[in-house]
Amino acid sequence: MASTPKNTTTTTEPWSGSKQYLLQQYADFDKLLKEGAPKAYDGQTYSDQSQATKDANAQAEAIARGGDTSTLTNATNAVNGVMNQSGTNQSTNTLSQLQNGMSLGTNPTNSYANSVMNGQTAAAPGTYNQNWQNAALGAQQSQANSLASGNNPAMGYLQQTASGANIGNNPWLQQNIATQQANIADQLKNVTNPGIASQAASLGRSNSGAFATQRNNAETTAAKAMSDVAVNALQGQYNQDLANQMSAAGQIGNFYNSDVANSMNANQALSNTSNAQQTQNQNAANAANAQFNQNNAYQMQGAQMASNNYQSNIANMLGVNDQRMNAANSALSANSNLNNQKLQAAGMAGQTYSNQYLPSQNLAGVGQSQDAYNDLVLQSKINAWDRAQQQPLQNISNFTNILNGGGYNSTTTPVYSNTGAQILGGLSSLAGLFALCDIREKVVHSFLGYMPLLNGETIGIYQFTYRDDGDQKMWVGPMAQEVEEKTAAVLEFNGKKVINVENLMQEAA
């Protein structure tokens, strides 16, 4: 139910001891604001670069504009020299010289064989019938010449092979070498180099020393592979050609021995056609034949020795050529190693050039430390300025809070009305629009009645004193806990509940 009307009125004012100070603090605060407080820092808000930083930047700029680039130039020249060098090398030249200049010479066995085949042997002395001997020898010689001049279809090719004319004349081998070298070059151009460039670009290192080193290593590897293809193929073919030459020479010797045997057999057959003459001159013929055979045997032995010497000379010649090839390959390896060293030095050129910046970089580090310290010093000055600008305002705020902490008192006169707006009229002057109404801070003395709300609810109005008020002045108003249950007009500050009087007045009937 509503409270009984009372003819009372309430006036709320601060504690008399604080009133004059509050007025003065409000006036001082207003004066500071009108004078533009707090003022922004009016000095330079950035610190100048240290001398170390300026010197480091100047050194770096001087190097960038006029540094020693000779190492980079030398590196570029070294790379270009390796990339543009001729594909011909000492090993290939030596192999070519061996192919075109090696001469095995004439087999001395041929002269002995021809001597036997032509009957140019010493006849044995004797008393046999010279006419029959001459006739028999003439027939034998004619037969031998006929056999020796016979057309052997394999002899022409064997003689060409044995003469060395076929060494190094394999057109299919040269085409095969050219094809393999072209494949290696295409692989380098279309796969390896684009792959290296793509990887360097994805890492942002297209112009780095590592990228140049990878390109140089790839091109050196390709050049060596191309050289190996030519050397291995030509050396293998050359060895095969020599083997073929030796085999052809052996077959010619075999044909020669076969022809001599055939000639001897023919002569023997011819001599058997005249039995009477053979009987008559048997002794002489036997002696002549024995001497003839002996002479031929001596010549054949000499021919065999000459042939052995010839074969030994060939083996020695091949050994010397192998040594030449080994020396040429060693020279090629040394040249490749030298090129690798040049490319490695070229790769280090970038780092060598960058080392010029080390002093300025170290000095820049010192400058950064000094700049950071200068920034801290400047920021400390700005912070001190801001504190000095805020301090007067903060002092007034702190002092005002202390003064308001003394509490307000109310004087009640008999003009009280039972409407909610009239009941809260006195409360609206407590601490602005907020009233400390926490029941934990009050001592309730009596219940005065109810204040109606627009939502149909009512809240109680009480007469109370504050627990920490030494004067024990009497106050009138609601309890924050009860208002909080029925409205949204209660807030909490520093653990204490206060009523927003304006919000409560909007909800009162």
mmCIF file of C-alpha atoms in Angstrom, residues 12-264:
data_model
loop_
_atom_site.group_PDB
_atom_site.id
_atom_site.type_symbol
_atom_site.label_atom_id
_atom_site.label_comp_id
_atom_site.label_asym_id
_atom_site.label_seq_id
_atom_site.Cartn_x
_atom_site.Cartn_y
_atom_site.Cartn_z
ATOM 1 C CA THR A 12 20.791 17.462 0.620
ATOM 2 C CA GLU A 13 24.143 19.269 0.839
ATOM 3 C CA PRO A 14 27.797 18.232 1.283
ATOM 4 C CA TRP A 15 29.515 18.311 4.604
ATOM 5 C CA SER A 16 29.995 21.939 5.587
ATOM 6 C CA GLY A 17 33.739 21.456 6.114
ATOM 7 C CA SER A 18 34.205 20.298 2.505
ATOM 8 C CA LYS A 19 31.860 22.646 0.688
ATOM 9 C CA GLN A 20 34.270 25.564 0.271
ATOM 10 C CA TYR A 21 37.045 23.212 -0.953
ATOM 11 C CA LEU A 22 34.706 21.552 -3.460
ATOM 12 C CA LEU A 23 33.734 24.871 -4.914
ATOM 13 C CA GLN A 24 37.379 25.916 -5.160
ATOM 14 C CA GLN A 25 38.423 22.595 -6.788
ATOM 15 C CA TYR A 26 35.578 22.834 -9.325
ATOM 16 C CA ALA A 27 36.665 26.396 -10.172
ATOM 17 C CA ASP A 28 40.332 25.378 -10.513
ATOM 18 C CA PHE A 29 39.408 22.385 -12.693
ATOM 19 C CA ASP A 30 37.265 24.618 -14.928
ATOM 20 C CA LYS A 31 40.105 27.154 -15.203
ATOM 21 C CA LEU A 32 42.621 24.476 -16.257
ATOM 22 C CA LEU A 33 40.291 23.140 -18.933
ATOM 23 C CA LYS A 34 39.654 26.625 -20.306
ATOM 24 C CA GLU A 35 43.412 27.204 -20.472
ATOM 25 C CA GLY A 36 43.737 24.145 -22.706
ATOM 26 C CA ALA A 37 44.923 21.584 -20.177
ATOM 27 C CA PRO A 38 46.199 18.977 -20.702
ATOM 28 C CA LYS A 39 48.482 20.368 -23.419
ATOM 29 C CA ALA A 40 50.134 18.094 -25.969
ATOM 30 C CA TYR A 41 53.940 17.783 -25.993
ATOM 31 C CA ASP A 42 55.185 20.738 -28.030
ATOM 32 C CA GLY A 43 58.733 19.500 -28.712
ATOM 33 C CA GLN A 44 60.161 17.251 -31.450
ATOM 34 C CA THR A 45 58.464 13.862 -31.183
ATOM 35 C CA TYR A 46 61.196 11.902 -32.968
ATOM 36 C CA SER A 47 64.859 11.485 -32.081
ATOM 37 C CA ASP A 48 67.597 12.349 -34.547
ATOM 38 C CA GLN A 49 69.771 9.573 -35.947
ATOM 39 C CA SER A 50 73.013 8.964 -34.086
ATOM 40 C CA GLN A 51 76.280 9.924 -35.762
ATOM 41 C CA ALA A 52 77.155 6.214 -35.977
ATOM 42 C CA THR A 53 74.009 5.542 -37.998
ATOM 43 C CA LYS A 54 74.686 8.493 -40.299
ATOM 44 C CA ASP A 55 78.290 7.401 -40.835
ATOM 45 C CA ALA A 56 77.236 3.777 -41.485
ATOM 46 C CA ASN A 57 74.678 4.873 -44.083
ATOM 47 C CA ALA A 58 77.239 7.147 -45.747
ATOM 48 C CA GLN A 59 79.817 4.343 -45.886
ATOM 49 C CA ALA A 60 77.311 1.874 -47.319
ATOM 50 C CA GLU A 61 76.176 4.414 -49.935
ATOM 51 C CA ALA A 62 79.780 5.148 -50.911
ATOM 52 C CA ILE A 63 80.479 1.441 -51.389
ATOM 53 C CA ALA A 64 77.250 0.937 -53.356
ATOM 54 C CA ARG A 65 78.061 3.852 -55.645
ATOM 55 C CA GLY A 66 81.812 3.359 -56.105
ATOM 56 C CA GLY A 67 82.885 0.108 -54.427
ATOM 57 C CA ASP A 68 85.583 -2.190 -55.794
ATOM 58 C CA THR A 69 83.790 -4.370 -58.338
ATOM 59 C CA SER A 70 86.948 -5.940 -59.771
ATOM 60 C CA THR A 71 86.185 -9.249 -58.043
ATOM 61 C CA LEU A 72 82.761 -9.375 -59.687
ATOM 62 C CA THR A 73 84.289 -8.515 -63.075
ATOM 63 C CA ASN A 74 86.925 -11.217 -62.692
ATOM 64 C CA ALA A 75 84.245 -13.708 -61.684
ATOM 65 C CA THR A 76 82.145 -12.852 -64.735
ATOM 66 C CA ASN A 77 85.163 -13.212 -67.015
ATOM 67 C CA ALA A 78 86.020 -16.578 -65.460
ATOM 68 C CA VAL A 79 82.471 -17.862 -65.938
ATOM 69 C CA ASN A 80 82.342 -16.602 -69.538
ATOM 70 C CA GLY A 81 85.724 -18.172 -70.236
ATOM 71 C CA VAL A 82 84.530 -21.570 -69.019
ATOM 72 C CA MET A 83 81.168 -21.335 -70.801
ATOM 73 C CA ASN A 84 82.605 -20.117 -74.115
ATOM 74 C CA GLN A 85 85.720 -22.288 -74.341
ATOM 75 C CA SER A 86 86.055 -24.503 -77.415
ATOM 76 C CA GLY A 87 84.768 -28.061 -77.206
ATOM 77 C CA THR A 88 88.082 -29.355 -78.659
ATOM 78 C CA ASN A 89 90.499 -30.535 -75.978
ATOM 79 C CA GLN A 90 93.940 -32.067 -75.893
ATOM 80 C CA SER A 91 92.571 -35.580 -75.447
ATOM 81 C CA THR A 92 90.449 -35.335 -78.609
ATOM 82 C CA ASN A 93 93.349 -33.824 -80.548
ATOM 83 C CA THR A 94 95.663 -36.615 -79.450
ATOM 84 C CA LEU A 95 93.146 -39.266 -80.474
ATOM 85 C CA SER A 96 92.721 -37.617 -83.864
ATOM 86 C CA GLN A 97 96.467 -37.520 -84.362
ATOM 87 C CA LEU A 98 96.741 -41.188 -83.460
ATOM 88 C CA GLN A 99 94.005 -42.070 -85.949
ATOM 89 C CA ASN A 100 95.438 -40.034 -88.789
ATOM 90 C CA GLY A 101 99.160 -40.362 -88.128
ATOM 91 C CA MET A 102 99.790 -43.907 -86.897
ATOM 92 C CA SER A 103 101.604 -46.058 -89.494
ATOM 93 C CA LEU A 104 102.305 -49.716 -88.847
ATOM 94 C CA GLY A 105 104.763 -49.922 -91.792
ATOM 95 C CA THR A 106 105.283 -52.813 -94.210
ATOM 96 C CA ASN A 107 105.477 -56.316 -92.803
ATOM 97 C CA PRO A 108 109.016 -57.522 -93.647
ATOM 98 C CA THR A 109 107.653 -61.054 -93.861
ATOM 99 C CA ASN A 110 106.204 -60.167 -97.276
ATOM 100 C CA SER A 111 109.632 -59.853 -98.864
ATOM 101 C CA TYR A 112 110.711 -63.273 -97.646
ATOM 102 C CA ALA A 113 107.421 -64.809 -98.722
ATOM 103 C CA ASN A 114 107.742 -63.284 -102.183
ATOM 104 C CA SER A 115 111.286 -64.529 -102.413
ATOM 105 C CA VAL A 116 110.192 -68.104 -101.722
ATOM 106 C CA MET A 117 107.135 -67.832 -103.982
ATOM 107 C CA ASN A 118 109.282 -66.493 -106.879
ATOM 108 C CA GLY A 119 111.855 -69.234 -106.490
ATOM 109 C CA GLN A 120 114.649 -66.831 -105.521
ATOM 110 C CA THR A 121 116.434 -69.426 -103.394
ATOM 111 C CA ALA A 122 119.992 -70.753 -103.647
ATOM 112 C CA ALA A 123 120.145 -74.066 -105.508
ATOM 113 C CA ALA A 124 122.208 -76.940 -104.104
ATOM 114 C CA PRO A 125 125.357 -77.811 -106.092
ATOM 115 C CA GLY A 126 125.248 -81.205 -107.820
ATOM 116 C CA THR A 127 125.982 -83.281 -110.938
ATOM 117 C CA TYR A 128 122.336 -83.947 -111.865
ATOM 118 C CA ASN A 129 120.927 -83.224 -115.295
ATOM 119 C CA GLN A 130 120.876 -79.421 -115.471
ATOM 120 C CA ASN A 131 118.464 -79.393 -118.407
ATOM 121 C CA TRP A 132 115.844 -81.462 -116.530
ATOM 122 C CA GLN A 133 116.407 -79.366 -113.448
ATOM 123 C CA ASN A 134 115.879 -76.205 -115.424
ATOM 124 C CA ALA A 135 112.742 -77.627 -117.031
ATOM 125 C CA ALA A 136 111.394 -78.791 -113.685
ATOM 126 C CA LEU A 137 112.219 -75.489 -111.989
ATOM 127 C CA GLY A 138 110.656 -73.584 -114.900
ATOM 128 C CA ALA A 139 107.480 -75.602 -114.631
ATOM 129 C CA GLN A 140 107.463 -75.195 -110.855
ATOM 130 C CA GLN A 141 108.104 -71.474 -111.127
ATOM 131 C CA SER A 142 105.335 -71.067 -113.685
ATOM 132 C CA GLN A 143 102.952 -72.996 -111.468
ATOM 133 C CA ALA A 144 103.978 -71.042 -108.405
ATOM 134 C CA ASN A 145 103.581 -67.712 -110.181
ATOM 135 C CA SER A 146 100.172 -68.762 -111.410
ATOM 136 C CA LEU A 147 99.088 -69.635 -107.875
ATOM 137 C CA ALA A 148 100.652 -66.539 -106.345
ATOM 138 C CA SER A 149 98.935 -64.247 -108.869
ATOM 139 C CA GLY A 150 95.560 -65.886 -108.344
ATOM 140 C CA ASN A 151 92.650 -63.554 -107.506
ATOM 141 C CA ASN A 152 91.571 -64.101 -103.873
ATOM 142 C CA PRO A 153 88.354 -62.015 -103.392
ATOM 143 C CA ALA A 154 89.079 -61.464 -99.657
ATOM 144 C CA MET A 155 92.643 -60.249 -100.212
ATOM 145 C CA GLY A 156 91.737 -56.714 -101.308
ATOM 146 C CA TYR A 157 89.681 -55.914 -98.203
ATOM 147 C CA LEU A 158 92.259 -57.568 -95.932
ATOM 148 C CA GLN A 159 95.067 -55.543 -97.478
ATOM 149 C CA GLN A 160 93.065 -52.333 -97.027
ATOM 150 C CA THR A 161 92.345 -53.204 -93.399
ATOM 151 C CA ALA A 162 95.943 -54.317 -92.727
ATOM 152 C CA SER A 163 97.265 -51.032 -94.163
ATOM 153 C CA GLY A 164 95.334 -49.023 -91.520
ATOM 154 C CA ALA A 165 93.116 -47.254 -94.057
ATOM 155 C CA ASN A 166 89.969 -48.178 -92.144
ATOM 156 C CA ILE A 167 91.157 -46.776 -88.784
ATOM 157 C CA GLY A 168 88.889 -43.924 -87.689
ATOM 158 C CA ASN A 169 86.731 -44.080 -90.840
ATOM 159 C CA ASN A 170 83.436 -45.064 -89.247
ATOM 160 C CA PRO A 171 80.862 -42.409 -90.318
ATOM 161 C CA TRP A 172 78.138 -43.994 -88.166
ATOM 162 C CA LEU A 173 80.304 -43.565 -85.046
ATOM 163 C CA GLN A 174 80.775 -39.832 -85.679
ATOM 164 C CA GLN A 175 77.019 -39.438 -86.210
ATOM 165 C CA ASN A 176 76.320 -41.354 -82.976
ATOM 166 C CA ILE A 177 78.744 -39.115 -81.030
ATOM 167 C CA ALA A 178 77.139 -35.974 -82.490
ATOM 168 C CA THR A 179 73.656 -37.261 -81.567
ATOM 169 C CA GLN A 180 74.633 -38.060 -77.966
ATOM 170 C CA GLN A 181 76.353 -34.679 -77.507
ATOM 171 C CA ALA A 182 73.292 -32.913 -78.932
ATOM 172 C CA ASN A 183 71.077 -34.789 -76.447
ATOM 173 C CA ILE A 184 73.317 -33.693 -73.553
ATOM 174 C CA ALA A 185 73.223 -30.061 -74.766
ATOM 175 C CA ASP A 186 69.402 -30.194 -75.150
ATOM 176 C CA GLN A 187 69.066 -31.643 -71.629
ATOM 177 C CA LEU A 188 71.188 -28.805 -70.235
ATOM 178 C CA LYS A 189 69.332 -26.112 -72.197
ATOM 179 C CA ASN A 190 65.718 -27.311 -71.875
ATOM 180 C CA VAL A 191 65.631 -29.140 -68.533
ATOM 181 C CA THR A 192 68.583 -28.569 -66.202
ATOM 182 C CA ASN A 193 69.110 -24.793 -66.612
ATOM 183 C CA PRO A 194 65.354 -23.933 -66.588
ATOM 184 C CA GLY A 195 64.955 -26.081 -63.455
ATOM 185 C CA ILE A 196 67.809 -24.272 -61.684
ATOM 186 C CA ALA A 197 66.446 -20.867 -62.780
ATOM 187 C CA SER A 198 62.915 -21.759 -61.633
ATOM 188 C CA GLN A 199 64.112 -22.912 -58.212
ATOM 189 C CA ALA A 200 66.278 -19.797 -57.732
ATOM 190 C CA ALA A 201 63.348 -17.531 -58.802
ATOM 191 C CA SER A 202 60.954 -19.213 -56.336
ATOM 192 C CA LEU A 203 63.481 -18.498 -53.543
ATOM 193 C CA GLY A 204 64.177 -14.970 -54.721
ATOM 194 C CA ARG A 205 67.854 -15.786 -55.431
ATOM 195 C CA SER A 206 67.994 -15.458 -59.218
ATOM 196 C CA ASN A 207 71.099 -13.206 -59.057
ATOM 197 C CA SER A 208 72.807 -14.932 -56.126
ATOM 198 C CA GLY A 209 76.228 -16.600 -56.093
ATOM 199 C CA ALA A 210 74.567 -19.939 -55.297
ATOM 200 C CA PHE A 211 72.476 -19.685 -58.479
ATOM 201 C CA ALA A 212 75.594 -18.922 -60.581
ATOM 202 C CA THR A 213 77.447 -21.829 -58.942
ATOM 203 C CA GLN A 214 74.616 -24.245 -59.758
ATOM 204 C CA ARG A 215 74.520 -23.054 -63.383
ATOM 205 C CA ASN A 216 78.298 -23.334 -63.710
ATOM 206 C CA ASN A 217 78.377 -26.820 -62.145
ATOM 207 C CA ALA A 218 75.618 -27.998 -64.493
ATOM 208 C CA GLU A 219 77.387 -26.632 -67.581
ATOM 209 C CA THR A 220 80.755 -28.098 -66.466
ATOM 210 C CA THR A 221 79.120 -31.491 -65.903
ATOM 211 C CA ALA A 222 77.473 -31.338 -69.342
ATOM 212 C CA ALA A 223 80.753 -30.358 -71.028
ATOM 213 C CA LYS A 224 82.580 -33.232 -69.350
ATOM 214 C CA ALA A 225 79.809 -35.653 -70.316
ATOM 215 C CA MET A 226 80.043 -34.526 -73.954
ATOM 216 C CA SER A 227 83.838 -34.954 -73.862
ATOM 217 C CA ASP A 228 83.523 -38.396 -72.245
ATOM 218 C CA VAL A 229 81.088 -39.503 -74.946
ATOM 219 C CA ALA A 230 83.582 -38.580 -77.702
ATOM 220 C CA VAL A 231 86.688 -39.941 -75.930
ATOM 221 C CA ASN A 232 85.112 -43.237 -74.902
ATOM 222 C CA ALA A 233 83.528 -43.873 -78.296
ATOM 223 C CA LEU A 234 86.584 -42.881 -80.339
ATOM 224 C CA GLN A 235 89.014 -44.766 -78.111
ATOM 225 C CA GLY A 236 86.870 -47.912 -78.217
ATOM 226 C CA GLN A 237 86.531 -47.673 -82.007
ATOM 227 C CA TYR A 238 90.243 -47.007 -82.358
ATOM 228 C CA ASN A 239 91.164 -50.085 -80.326
ATOM 229 C CA GLN A 240 88.722 -52.147 -82.375
ATOM 230 C CA ASP A 241 90.223 -50.813 -85.629
ATOM 231 C CA LEU A 242 93.724 -51.761 -84.468
ATOM 232 C CA ALA A 243 92.515 -55.236 -83.548
ATOM 233 C CA ASN A 244 90.956 -55.566 -86.996
ATOM 234 C CA GLN A 245 94.209 -54.399 -88.615
ATOM 235 C CA MET A 246 96.227 -56.978 -86.679
ATOM 236 C CA SER A 247 93.753 -59.712 -87.545
ATOM 237 C CA ALA A 248 93.875 -58.783 -91.265
ATOM 238 C CA ALA A 249 97.683 -58.876 -91.212
ATOM 239 C CA GLY A 250 97.575 -62.326 -89.646
ATOM 240 C CA GLN A 251 95.112 -63.573 -92.234
ATOM 241 C CA ILE A 252 97.299 -62.253 -95.084
ATOM 242 C CA GLY A 253 100.226 -64.188 -93.592
ATOM 243 C CA ASN A 254 98.061 -67.287 -93.409
ATOM 244 C CA PHE A 255 97.030 -66.843 -97.043
ATOM 245 C CA TYR A 256 100.700 -66.438 -97.994
ATOM 246 C CA ASN A 257 101.724 -69.626 -96.207
ATOM 247 C CA SER A 258 98.842 -71.433 -97.827
ATOM 248 C CA ASP A 259 99.916 -70.185 -101.272
ATOM 249 C CA VAL A 260 103.491 -71.349 -100.670
ATOM 250 C CA ALA A 261 102.258 -74.765 -99.619
ATOM 251 C CA ASN A 262 100.040 -74.914 -102.690
ATOM 252 C CA SER A 263 102.969 -73.898 -104.884
ATOM 253 C CA MET A 264 105.158 -76.571 -103.353
#
